[in-house]
Every structure is written in structure tokens, then in C-alpha cells.
Amino acid sequence: MNCQKVSELINSPGRITTLTTIAADGSPNTAIIGSAFMTDDSQVLIGLADNRTLQNLTANPKAVLLACRPGKTVLDWQGGRLYLELESMETEGDRFDEMVDRIRATAGRMAARSIRRLAICRISEMRPLVDLAGSI
């Protein structure tokens, strides 16, 4: 899996990105995330509102970020799955401000005002978007 291509996809507008988290009781949650930014091949920053995703990451630091760009058929889709582990959260500082500014520029003021935390996540594994039989 090409890390640079996944990074370019995650950091570009127009992609579809979801984040799957697990609550303390084990129930899953998947949310569309427009605020993910891959800093390098080991870290993803995610701007979070005060919502279920934030609650789940606080209770269970593991998550899966799926980023894709649709194609004509499923096999033409581009993307990948990043298995993440929350390292820390920030509520202020340069990285937090940069994320809020990035969200304001891409999604507008209302979206930027909703950001309460910056989740700093370590990438523990990268997998292709589609696992074909025998390729695992």
C-alpha cells in the first residue's frame, strides 16, 4: 500500500472519509469525518466536535479511518483503511488552531466553531480499501 497516495487522498478535498470508534459498552459508531489530516506516515490529526465520536475515543483509544474516492466499479475505488490509536488530545495551541483554520477554509465557520478537541492519533496499521480473496 502506497503511504504517499493515501496521505494525498486523506489531505485532499472531495474524498469520503469515515471514522469508526467503539463505545465503552462495545457498541460501534461510524461517522463521516471531514477534519482528518495525515501529517506523515505515522500520524493523523482529527478535529472533533463534542459528540459520540469524541466520547468513544475517550473511552476506547482505537479507531479505523477509512478514506476513499469512488470509481466506476468498487475495484476502481481509491483509498485505504488506517488503524489508529489515540495518543493525546489538545484543546489549544498551534496544531489545534491550524486544524480549526483548515476546517474554516474547507467547511465554513459553523463547522470550525464546532471543533472542541484535536485528536492526535498514531497509525498502527494501513490496509487497502478492498481486500481481495487471498491477499491478506
mmCIF file of N, CA and C in Angstrom:
data_model
loop_
_atom_site.group_PDB
_atom_site.id
_atom_site.type_symbol
_atom_site.label_atom_id
_atom_site.label_comp_id
_atom_site.label_asym_id
_atom_site.label_seq_id
_atom_site.Cartn_x
_atom_site.Cartn_y
_atom_site.Cartn_z
ATOM 1 N N MET A 1 0.839 -1.174 0.000
ATOM 2 C CA MET A 1 0.000 0.000 0.000
ATOM 3 C C MET A 1 0.885 1.239 0.000
ATOM 4 N N ASN A 2 0.602 2.180 -0.875
ATOM 5 C CA ASN A 2 1.416 3.372 -1.032
ATOM 6 C C ASN A 2 0.982 4.446 -0.034
ATOM 7 N N CYS A 3 1.822 4.663 0.981
ATOM 8 C CA CYS A 3 1.520 5.618 2.045
ATOM 9 C C CYS A 3 1.354 7.033 1.502
ATOM 10 N N GLN A 4 2.187 7.420 0.544
ATOM 11 C CA GLN A 4 2.105 8.768 -0.010
ATOM 12 C C GLN A 4 0.766 8.997 -0.707
ATOM 13 N N LYS A 5 0.284 8.008 -1.448
ATOM 14 C CA LYS A 5 -1.002 8.153 -2.134
ATOM 15 C C LYS A 5 -2.152 8.251 -1.136
ATOM 16 N N VAL A 6 -2.086 7.460 -0.062
ATOM 17 C CA VAL A 6 -3.128 7.532 0.968
ATOM 18 C C VAL A 6 -3.099 8.897 1.639
ATOM 19 N N SER A 7 -1.905 9.394 1.946
ATOM 20 C CA SER A 7 -1.770 10.716 2.557
ATOM 21 C C SER A 7 -2.341 11.804 1.653
ATOM 22 N N GLU A 8 -2.007 11.752 0.368
ATOM 23 C CA GLU A 8 -2.534 12.740 -0.580
ATOM 24 C C GLU A 8 -4.055 12.678 -0.643
ATOM 25 N N LEU A 9 -4.608 11.482 -0.601
ATOM 26 C CA LEU A 9 -6.061 11.328 -0.642
ATOM 27 C C LEU A 9 -6.705 11.899 0.619
ATOM 28 N N ILE A 10 -6.194 11.515 1.785
ATOM 29 C CA ILE A 10 -6.769 11.989 3.044
ATOM 30 C C ILE A 10 -6.687 13.505 3.140
ATOM 31 N N ASN A 11 -5.613 14.079 2.662
ATOM 32 C CA ASN A 11 -5.402 15.520 2.789
ATOM 33 C C ASN A 11 -6.032 16.336 1.671
ATOM 34 N N SER A 12 -6.735 15.690 0.750
ATOM 35 C CA SER A 12 -7.334 16.419 -0.369
ATOM 36 C C SER A 12 -8.838 16.588 -0.171
ATOM 37 N N PRO A 13 -9.379 17.696 -0.671
ATOM 38 C CA PRO A 13 -10.833 17.864 -0.616
ATOM 39 C C PRO A 13 -11.507 16.897 -1.587
ATOM 40 N N GLY A 14 -12.766 16.618 -1.348
ATOM 41 C CA GLY A 14 -13.515 15.778 -2.264
ATOM 42 C C GLY A 14 -13.441 14.295 -1.987
ATOM 43 N N ARG A 15 -12.706 13.910 -0.962
ATOM 44 C CA ARG A 15 -12.653 12.495 -0.624
ATOM 45 C C ARG A 15 -13.762 12.195 0.381
ATOM 46 N N ILE A 16 -14.086 10.924 0.517
ATOM 47 C CA ILE A 16 -15.050 10.482 1.518
ATOM 48 C C ILE A 16 -14.245 9.840 2.638
ATOM 49 N N THR A 17 -14.465 10.290 3.866
ATOM 50 C CA THR A 17 -13.713 9.773 5.000
ATOM 51 C C THR A 17 -14.671 9.447 6.137
ATOM 52 N N THR A 18 -14.537 8.247 6.686
ATOM 53 C CA THR A 18 -15.320 7.871 7.862
ATOM 54 C C THR A 18 -14.375 7.449 8.973
ATOM 55 N N LEU A 19 -14.839 7.626 10.200
ATOM 56 C CA LEU A 19 -14.084 7.191 11.369
ATOM 57 C C LEU A 19 -14.989 6.272 12.179
ATOM 58 N N THR A 20 -14.507 5.060 12.416
ATOM 59 C CA THR A 20 -15.259 4.099 13.215
ATOM 60 C C THR A 20 -14.609 4.004 14.586
ATOM 61 N N THR A 21 -15.433 4.161 15.626
ATOM 62 C CA THR A 21 -14.978 4.095 17.009
ATOM 63 C C THR A 21 -15.848 3.088 17.760
ATOM 64 N N ILE A 22 -15.399 2.737 18.960
ATOM 65 C CA ILE A 22 -16.121 1.773 19.793
ATOM 66 C C ILE A 22 -16.377 2.405 21.162
ATOM 67 N N ALA A 23 -17.637 2.356 21.601
ATOM 68 C CA ALA A 23 -18.015 2.903 22.906
ATOM 69 C C ALA A 23 -17.524 1.997 24.030
ATOM 70 N N ALA A 24 -17.602 2.503 25.250
ATOM 71 C CA ALA A 24 -17.182 1.726 26.415
ATOM 72 C C ALA A 24 -17.969 0.427 26.541
ATOM 73 N N ASP A 25 -19.234 0.422 26.102
ATOM 74 C CA ASP A 25 -20.055 -0.794 26.191
ATOM 75 C C ASP A 25 -19.846 -1.733 25.002
ATOM 76 N N GLY A 26 -18.940 -1.367 24.085
ATOM 77 C CA GLY A 26 -18.629 -2.216 22.940
ATOM 78 C C GLY A 26 -19.418 -1.922 21.683
ATOM 79 N N SER A 27 -20.349 -0.979 21.739
ATOM 80 C CA SER A 27 -21.146 -0.682 20.546
ATOM 81 C C SER A 27 -20.354 0.203 19.585
ATOM 82 N N PRO A 28 -20.417 -0.118 18.288
ATOM 83 C CA PRO A 28 -19.655 0.639 17.287
ATOM 84 C C PRO A 28 -20.386 1.901 16.842
ATOM 85 N N ASN A 29 -19.626 2.830 16.318
ATOM 86 C CA ASN A 29 -20.175 4.055 15.739
ATOM 87 C C ASN A 29 -19.300 4.435 14.547
ATOM 88 N N THR A 30 -19.930 4.769 13.442
ATOM 89 C CA THR A 30 -19.206 5.268 12.274
ATOM 90 C C THR A 30 -19.747 6.640 11.932
ATOM 91 N N ALA A 31 -18.833 7.579 11.699
ATOM 92 C CA ALA A 31 -19.229 8.948 11.378
ATOM 93 C C ALA A 31 -18.415 9.451 10.197
ATOM 94 N N ILE A 32 -19.046 10.282 9.392
ATOM 95 C CA ILE A 32 -18.310 10.964 8.324
ATOM 96 C C ILE A 32 -17.440 12.026 8.981
ATOM 97 N N ILE A 33 -16.177 12.056 8.589
ATOM 98 C CA ILE A 33 -15.209 12.981 9.171
ATOM 99 C C ILE A 33 -14.599 13.808 8.047
ATOM 100 N N GLY A 34 -14.747 15.108 8.124
ATOM 101 C CA GLY A 34 -14.141 15.977 7.128
ATOM 102 C C GLY A 34 -12.871 16.624 7.625
ATOM 103 N N SER A 35 -12.495 16.326 8.863
ATOM 104 C CA SER A 35 -11.410 17.060 9.502
ATOM 105 C C SER A 35 -10.172 16.222 9.773
ATOM 106 N N ALA A 36 -9.969 15.154 9.027
ATOM 107 C CA ALA A 36 -8.772 14.325 9.214
ATOM 108 C C ALA A 36 -7.633 14.867 8.357
ATOM 109 N N PHE A 37 -6.422 14.848 8.913
ATOM 110 C CA PHE A 37 -5.236 15.315 8.203
ATOM 111 C C PHE A 37 -4.071 14.405 8.569
ATOM 112 N N MET A 38 -3.473 13.793 7.572
ATOM 113 C CA MET A 38 -2.335 12.895 7.787
ATOM 114 C C MET A 38 -1.059 13.721 7.731
ATOM 115 N N THR A 39 -0.323 13.783 8.849
ATOM 116 C CA THR A 39 0.878 14.613 8.916
ATOM 117 C C THR A 39 2.091 13.917 8.313
ATOM 118 N N ASP A 40 2.169 12.609 8.500
ATOM 119 C CA ASP A 40 3.254 11.795 7.942
ATOM 120 C C ASP A 40 2.779 10.350 7.939
ATOM 121 N N ASP A 41 3.690 9.398 7.725
ATOM 122 C CA ASP A 41 3.250 8.005 7.620
ATOM 123 C C ASP A 41 2.955 7.353 8.965
ATOM 124 N N SER A 42 2.997 8.142 10.048
ATOM 125 C CA SER A 42 2.735 7.553 11.362
ATOM 126 C C SER A 42 1.677 8.288 12.178
ATOM 127 N N GLN A 43 1.142 9.400 11.662
ATOM 128 C CA GLN A 43 0.245 10.211 12.489
ATOM 129 C C GLN A 43 -0.888 10.844 11.685
ATOM 130 N N VAL A 44 -2.077 10.862 12.312
ATOM 131 C CA VAL A 44 -3.249 11.537 11.757
ATOM 132 C C VAL A 44 -3.795 12.473 12.826
ATOM 133 N N LEU A 45 -4.149 13.681 12.419
ATOM 134 C CA LEU A 45 -4.812 14.646 13.296
ATOM 135 C C LEU A 45 -6.274 14.713 12.890
ATOM 136 N N ILE A 46 -7.173 14.750 13.890
ATOM 137 C CA ILE A 46 -8.604 14.788 13.610
ATOM 138 C C ILE A 46 -9.252 15.837 14.503
ATOM 139 N N GLY A 47 -9.940 16.797 13.889
ATOM 140 C CA GLY A 47 -10.707 17.783 14.637
ATOM 141 C C GLY A 47 -12.055 17.187 15.006
ATOM 142 N N LEU A 48 -12.412 17.275 16.294
ATOM 143 C CA LEU A 48 -13.642 16.644 16.769
ATOM 144 C C LEU A 48 -14.554 17.635 17.478
ATOM 145 N N ALA A 49 -15.838 17.512 17.214
ATOM 146 C CA ALA A 49 -16.853 18.248 17.957
ATOM 147 C C ALA A 49 -17.160 17.461 19.231
ATOM 148 N N ASP A 50 -18.011 18.015 20.081
ATOM 149 C CA ASP A 50 -18.426 17.324 21.302
ATOM 150 C C ASP A 50 -19.555 16.373 20.927
ATOM 151 N N ASN A 51 -19.189 15.154 20.523
ATOM 152 C CA ASN A 51 -20.178 14.212 20.003
ATOM 153 C C ASN A 51 -19.811 12.779 20.392
ATOM 154 N N ARG A 52 -20.533 11.831 19.840
ATOM 155 C CA ARG A 52 -20.327 10.420 20.164
ATOM 156 C C ARG A 52 -18.919 9.952 19.799
ATOM 157 N N THR A 53 -18.388 10.414 18.678
ATOM 158 C CA THR A 53 -17.038 10.015 18.274
ATOM 159 C C THR A 53 -16.022 10.418 19.334
ATOM 160 N N LEU A 54 -16.123 11.640 19.836
ATOM 161 C CA LEU A 54 -15.224 12.109 20.897
ATOM 162 C C LEU A 54 -15.412 11.275 22.163
ATOM 163 N N GLN A 55 -16.652 11.018 22.540
ATOM 164 C CA GLN A 55 -16.917 10.196 23.728
ATOM 165 C C GLN A 55 -16.305 8.806 23.571
ATOM 166 N N ASN A 56 -16.480 8.213 22.399
ATOM 167 C CA ASN A 56 -15.951 6.869 22.173
ATOM 168 C C ASN A 56 -14.429 6.842 22.210
ATOM 169 N N LEU A 57 -13.778 7.810 21.574
ATOM 170 C CA LEU A 57 -12.307 7.841 21.590
ATOM 171 C C LEU A 57 -11.768 8.043 22.998
ATOM 172 N N THR A 58 -12.508 8.773 23.808
ATOM 173 C CA THR A 58 -12.104 8.968 25.196
ATOM 174 C C THR A 58 -12.193 7.655 25.968
ATOM 175 N N ALA A 59 -13.215 6.854 25.670
ATOM 176 C CA ALA A 59 -13.410 5.571 26.356
ATOM 177 C C ALA A 59 -12.527 4.461 25.795
ATOM 178 N N ASN A 60 -12.291 4.489 24.490
ATOM 179 C CA ASN A 60 -11.523 3.437 23.815
ATOM 180 C C ASN A 60 -10.651 4.113 22.760
ATOM 181 N N PRO A 61 -9.337 4.087 22.918
ATOM 182 C CA PRO A 61 -8.458 4.864 22.036
ATOM 183 C C PRO A 61 -8.259 4.297 20.628
ATOM 184 N N LYS A 62 -8.881 3.179 20.305
ATOM 185 C CA LYS A 62 -8.679 2.572 18.981
ATOM 186 C C LYS A 62 -9.798 2.959 18.030
ATOM 187 N N ALA A 63 -9.421 3.180 16.757
ATOM 188 C CA ALA A 63 -10.392 3.594 15.736
ATOM 189 C C ALA A 63 -9.879 3.180 14.364
ATOM 190 N N VAL A 64 -10.774 3.229 13.382
ATOM 191 C CA VAL A 64 -10.401 2.965 11.992
ATOM 192 C C VAL A 64 -10.871 4.135 11.146
ATOM 193 N N LEU A 65 -9.939 4.730 10.413
ATOM 194 C CA LEU A 65 -10.240 5.799 9.470
ATOM 195 C C LEU A 65 -10.247 5.194 8.074
ATOM 196 N N LEU A 66 -11.349 5.342 7.371
ATOM 197 C CA LEU A 66 -11.468 4.851 6.001
ATOM 198 C C LEU A 66 -11.570 6.072 5.097
ATOM 199 N N ALA A 67 -10.682 6.152 4.121
ATOM 200 C CA ALA A 67 -10.695 7.268 3.170
ATOM 201 C C ALA A 67 -10.786 6.705 1.768
ATOM 202 N N CYS A 68 -11.674 7.277 0.956
ATOM 203 C CA CYS A 68 -11.828 6.752 -0.399
ATOM 204 C C CYS A 68 -12.312 7.824 -1.366
ATOM 205 N N ARG A 69 -12.061 7.525 -2.615
ATOM 206 C CA ARG A 69 -12.590 8.305 -3.728
ATOM 207 C C ARG A 69 -13.223 7.288 -4.668
ATOM 208 N N PRO A 70 -14.553 7.374 -4.883
ATOM 209 C CA PRO A 70 -15.242 6.375 -5.709
ATOM 210 C C PRO A 70 -14.734 6.334 -7.145
ATOM 211 N N GLY A 71 -14.855 5.150 -7.733
ATOM 212 C CA GLY A 71 -14.551 4.928 -9.140
ATOM 213 C C GLY A 71 -15.756 4.314 -9.823
ATOM 214 N N LYS A 72 -15.582 3.903 -11.072
ATOM 215 C CA LYS A 72 -16.692 3.301 -11.827
ATOM 216 C C LYS A 72 -17.207 2.033 -11.156
ATOM 217 N N THR A 73 -16.296 1.174 -10.727
ATOM 218 C CA THR A 73 -16.662 -0.042 -10.002
ATOM 219 C C THR A 73 -15.901 -0.035 -8.682
ATOM 220 N N VAL A 74 -16.281 -0.909 -7.764
ATOM 221 C CA VAL A 74 -15.616 -0.962 -6.464
ATOM 222 C C VAL A 74 -14.113 -1.171 -6.615
ATOM 223 N N LEU A 75 -13.702 -1.983 -7.569
ATOM 224 C CA LEU A 75 -12.273 -2.231 -7.756
ATOM 225 C C LEU A 75 -11.533 -1.011 -8.304
ATOM 226 N N ASP A 76 -12.268 -0.029 -8.819
ATOM 227 C CA ASP A 76 -11.660 1.211 -9.298
ATOM 228 C C ASP A 76 -11.555 2.268 -8.199
ATOM 229 N N TRP A 77 -12.185 2.025 -7.060
ATOM 230 C CA TRP A 77 -12.125 2.993 -5.967
ATOM 231 C C TRP A 77 -10.686 3.129 -5.490
ATOM 232 N N GLN A 78 -10.321 4.331 -5.071
ATOM 233 C CA GLN A 78 -9.002 4.595 -4.494
ATOM 234 C C GLN A 78 -9.188 4.811 -3.000
ATOM 235 N N GLY A 79 -8.211 4.406 -2.219
ATOM 236 C CA GLY A 79 -8.296 4.677 -0.794
ATOM 237 C C GLY A 79 -7.594 3.657 0.054
ATOM 238 N N GLY A 80 -7.863 3.762 1.341
ATOM 239 C CA GLY A 80 -7.253 2.855 2.289
ATOM 240 C C GLY A 80 -7.921 2.951 3.641
ATOM 241 N N ARG A 81 -7.527 2.012 4.500
ATOM 242 C CA ARG A 81 -8.018 1.976 5.873
ATOM 243 C C ARG A 81 -6.827 2.145 6.802
ATOM 244 N N LEU A 82 -6.937 3.098 7.702
ATOM 245 C CA LEU A 82 -5.877 3.345 8.668
ATOM 246 C C LEU A 82 -6.377 2.945 10.048
ATOM 247 N N TYR A 83 -5.666 2.046 10.687
ATOM 248 C CA TYR A 83 -5.996 1.637 12.048
ATOM 249 C C TYR A 83 -5.239 2.574 12.984
ATOM 250 N N LEU A 84 -5.993 3.246 13.844
ATOM 251 C CA LEU A 84 -5.447 4.330 14.653
ATOM 252 C C LEU A 84 -5.511 4.020 16.139
ATOM 253 N N GLU A 85 -4.617 4.665 16.877
ATOM 254 C CA GLU A 85 -4.685 4.653 18.329
ATOM 255 C C GLU A 85 -4.479 6.084 18.815
ATOM 256 N N LEU A 86 -5.425 6.558 19.613
ATOM 257 C CA LEU A 86 -5.356 7.918 20.151
ATOM 258 C C LEU A 86 -4.141 8.044 21.060
ATOM 259 N N GLU A 87 -3.310 9.056 20.790
ATOM 260 C CA GLU A 87 -2.151 9.318 21.648
ATOM 261 C C GLU A 87 -2.445 10.425 22.645
ATOM 262 N N SER A 88 -3.110 11.484 22.171
ATOM 263 C CA SER A 88 -3.431 12.607 23.050
ATOM 264 C C SER A 88 -4.494 13.475 22.393
ATOM 265 N N MET A 89 -5.013 14.417 23.184
ATOM 266 C CA MET A 89 -5.968 15.396 22.666
ATOM 267 C C MET A 89 -5.523 16.778 23.105
ATOM 268 N N GLU A 90 -5.778 17.744 22.235
ATOM 269 C CA GLU A 90 -5.440 19.133 22.532
ATOM 270 C C GLU A 90 -6.688 19.992 22.400
ATOM 271 N N THR A 91 -6.751 21.033 23.223
ATOM 272 C CA THR A 91 -7.857 21.989 23.141
ATOM 273 C C THR A 91 -7.368 23.391 22.793
ATOM 274 N N GLU A 92 -6.063 23.527 22.619
ATOM 275 C CA GLU A 92 -5.473 24.815 22.259
ATOM 276 C C GLU A 92 -4.074 24.575 21.705
ATOM 277 N N GLY A 93 -3.468 25.640 21.218
ATOM 278 C CA GLY A 93 -2.113 25.540 20.692
ATOM 279 C C GLY A 93 -2.075 25.647 19.180
ATOM 280 N N ASP A 94 -0.859 25.634 18.641
ATOM 281 C CA ASP A 94 -0.662 25.836 17.205
ATOM 282 C C ASP A 94 -1.361 24.783 16.354
ATOM 283 N N ARG A 95 -1.192 23.510 16.711
ATOM 284 C CA ARG A 95 -1.827 22.461 15.898
ATOM 285 C C ARG A 95 -3.346 22.557 15.946
ATOM 286 N N PHE A 96 -3.891 22.837 17.127
ATOM 287 C CA PHE A 96 -5.342 22.995 17.258
ATOM 288 C C PHE A 96 -5.819 24.159 16.387
ATOM 289 N N ASP A 97 -5.138 25.298 16.487
ATOM 290 C CA ASP A 97 -5.522 26.477 15.700
ATOM 291 C C ASP A 97 -5.406 26.217 14.199
ATOM 292 N N GLU A 98 -4.356 25.518 13.780
ATOM 293 C CA GLU A 98 -4.188 25.187 12.356
ATOM 294 C C GLU A 98 -5.326 24.306 11.859
ATOM 295 N N MET A 99 -5.754 23.343 12.683
ATOM 296 C CA MET A 99 -6.866 22.474 12.282
ATOM 297 C C MET A 99 -8.154 23.280 12.157
ATOM 298 N N VAL A 100 -8.430 24.143 13.123
ATOM 299 C CA VAL A 100 -9.638 24.973 13.058
ATOM 300 C C VAL A 100 -9.596 25.860 11.818
ATOM 301 N N ASP A 101 -8.449 26.440 11.514
ATOM 302 C CA ASP A 101 -8.315 27.271 10.308
ATOM 303 C C ASP A 101 -8.540 26.449 9.044
ATOM 304 N N ARG A 102 -8.004 25.233 9.003
ATOM 305 C CA ARG A 102 -8.177 24.353 7.841
ATOM 306 C C ARG A 102 -9.663 24.013 7.654
ATOM 307 N N ILE A 103 -10.347 23.722 8.750
ATOM 308 C CA ILE A 103 -11.775 23.397 8.682
ATOM 309 C C ILE A 103 -12.578 24.611 8.244
ATOM 310 N N ARG A 104 -12.232 25.771 8.754
ATOM 311 C CA ARG A 104 -12.925 27.005 8.352
ATOM 312 C C ARG A 104 -12.782 27.226 6.844
ATOM 313 N N ALA A 105 -11.591 26.984 6.311
ATOM 314 C CA ALA A 105 -11.339 27.203 4.879
ATOM 315 C C ALA A 105 -12.066 26.193 3.996
ATOM 316 N N THR A 106 -12.241 24.967 4.485
ATOM 317 C CA THR A 106 -12.842 23.931 3.640
ATOM 318 C C THR A 106 -14.319 23.690 3.908
ATOM 319 N N ALA A 107 -14.766 23.923 5.155
ATOM 320 C CA ALA A 107 -16.152 23.584 5.511
ATOM 321 C C ALA A 107 -16.958 24.762 6.044
ATOM 322 N N GLY A 108 -16.290 25.890 6.304
ATOM 323 C CA GLY A 108 -17.015 27.070 6.754
ATOM 324 C C GLY A 108 -16.882 27.344 8.244
ATOM 325 N N ARG A 109 -17.365 28.525 8.628
ATOM 326 C CA ARG A 109 -17.220 28.987 10.015
ATOM 327 C C ARG A 109 -17.993 28.137 11.012
ATOM 328 N N MET A 110 -19.194 27.724 10.632
ATOM 329 C CA MET A 110 -20.000 26.944 11.568
ATOM 330 C C MET A 110 -19.307 25.623 11.921
ATOM 331 N N ALA A 111 -18.762 24.948 10.925
ATOM 332 C CA ALA A 111 -18.041 23.696 11.177
ATOM 333 C C ALA A 111 -16.811 23.954 12.048
ATOM 334 N N ALA A 112 -16.088 25.025 11.767
ATOM 335 C CA ALA A 112 -14.885 25.341 12.543
ATOM 336 C C ALA A 112 -15.228 25.635 14.001
ATOM 337 N N ARG A 113 -16.341 26.330 14.225
ATOM 338 C CA ARG A 113 -16.741 26.660 15.602
ATOM 339 C C ARG A 113 -17.133 25.425 16.408
ATOM 340 N N SER A 114 -17.488 24.341 15.737
ATOM 341 C CA SER A 114 -17.915 23.132 16.458
ATOM 342 C C SER A 114 -16.740 22.319 17.002
ATOM 343 N N ILE A 115 -15.528 22.592 16.551
ATOM 344 C CA ILE A 115 -14.368 21.792 16.957
ATOM 345 C C ILE A 115 -14.006 22.090 18.412
ATOM 346 N N ARG A 116 -13.957 21.035 19.217
ATOM 347 C CA ARG A 116 -13.640 21.151 20.643
ATOM 348 C C ARG A 116 -12.312 20.499 21.013
ATOM 349 N N ARG A 117 -11.907 19.502 20.236
ATOM 350 C CA ARG A 117 -10.674 18.775 20.534
ATOM 351 C C ARG A 117 -9.938 18.449 19.239
ATOM 352 N N LEU A 118 -8.631 18.388 19.350
ATOM 353 C CA LEU A 118 -7.789 17.880 18.273
ATOM 354 C C LEU A 118 -7.249 16.538 18.749
ATOM 355 N N ALA A 119 -7.652 15.474 18.076
ATOM 356 C CA ALA A 119 -7.172 14.134 18.418
ATOM 357 C C ALA A 119 -5.891 13.863 17.641
ATOM 358 N N ILE A 120 -4.838 13.507 18.356
ATOM 359 C CA ILE A 120 -3.569 13.137 17.740
ATOM 360 C C ILE A 120 -3.495 11.615 17.803
ATOM 361 N N CYS A 121 -3.518 10.981 16.635
ATOM 362 C CA CYS A 121 -3.600 9.521 16.553
ATOM 363 C C CYS A 121 -2.380 8.944 15.854
ATOM 364 N N ARG A 122 -1.889 7.839 16.398
ATOM 365 C CA ARG A 122 -0.793 7.090 15.791
ATOM 366 C C ARG A 122 -1.386 6.048 14.856
ATOM 367 N N ILE A 123 -0.800 5.908 13.680
ATOM 368 C CA ILE A 123 -1.231 4.885 12.729
ATOM 369 C C ILE A 123 -0.545 3.578 13.108
ATOM 370 N N SER A 124 -1.339 2.578 13.486
ATOM 371 C CA SER A 124 -0.755 1.288 13.858
ATOM 372 C C SER A 124 -0.709 0.320 12.680
ATOM 373 N N GLU A 125 -1.590 0.540 11.689
ATOM 374 C CA GLU A 125 -1.615 -0.342 10.525
ATOM 375 C C GLU A 125 -2.318 0.371 9.377
ATOM 376 N N MET A 126 -1.858 0.093 8.153
ATOM 377 C CA MET A 126 -2.525 0.565 6.937
ATOM 378 C C MET A 126 -2.935 -0.649 6.133
ATOM 379 N N ARG A 127 -4.178 -0.608 5.642
ATOM 380 C CA ARG A 127 -4.669 -1.711 4.815
ATOM 381 C C ARG A 127 -5.314 -1.132 3.577
ATOM 382 N N PRO A 128 -5.365 -1.914 2.514
ATOM 383 C CA PRO A 128 -6.021 -1.423 1.303
ATOM 384 C C PRO A 128 -7.517 -1.242 1.535
ATOM 385 N N LEU A 129 -8.118 -0.454 0.688
ATOM 386 C CA LEU A 129 -9.557 -0.224 0.766
ATOM 387 C C LEU A 129 -10.316 -1.520 0.548
ATOM 388 N N VAL A 130 -9.890 -2.295 -0.438
ATOM 389 C CA VAL A 130 -10.545 -3.562 -0.773
ATOM 390 C C VAL A 130 -9.526 -4.685 -0.607
ATOM 391 N N ASP A 131 -9.849 -5.655 0.256
ATOM 392 C CA ASP A 131 -9.023 -6.859 0.397
ATOM 393 C C ASP A 131 -9.598 -7.925 -0.513
ATOM 394 N N LEU A 132 -8.844 -8.309 -1.501
ATOM 395 C CA LEU A 132 -9.293 -9.379 -2.392
ATOM 396 C C LEU A 132 -8.967 -10.727 -1.775
ATOM 397 N N ALA A 133 -9.728 -11.746 -2.103
ATOM 398 C CA ALA A 133 -9.502 -13.091 -1.571
ATOM 399 C C ALA A 133 -8.054 -13.504 -1.795
ATOM 400 N N GLY A 134 -7.429 -14.005 -0.746
ATOM 401 C CA GLY A 134 -6.054 -14.482 -0.855
ATOM 402 C C GLY A 134 -5.001 -13.403 -0.714
ATOM 403 N N SER A 135 -5.397 -12.133 -0.547
ATOM 404 C CA SER A 135 -4.394 -11.067 -0.464
ATOM 405 C C SER A 135 -4.099 -10.657 0.970
ATOM 406 N N ILE A 136 -4.706 -11.321 1.934
ATOM 407 C CA ILE A 136 -4.498 -10.948 3.341
ATOM 408 C C ILE A 136 -3.232 -11.588 3.860
#
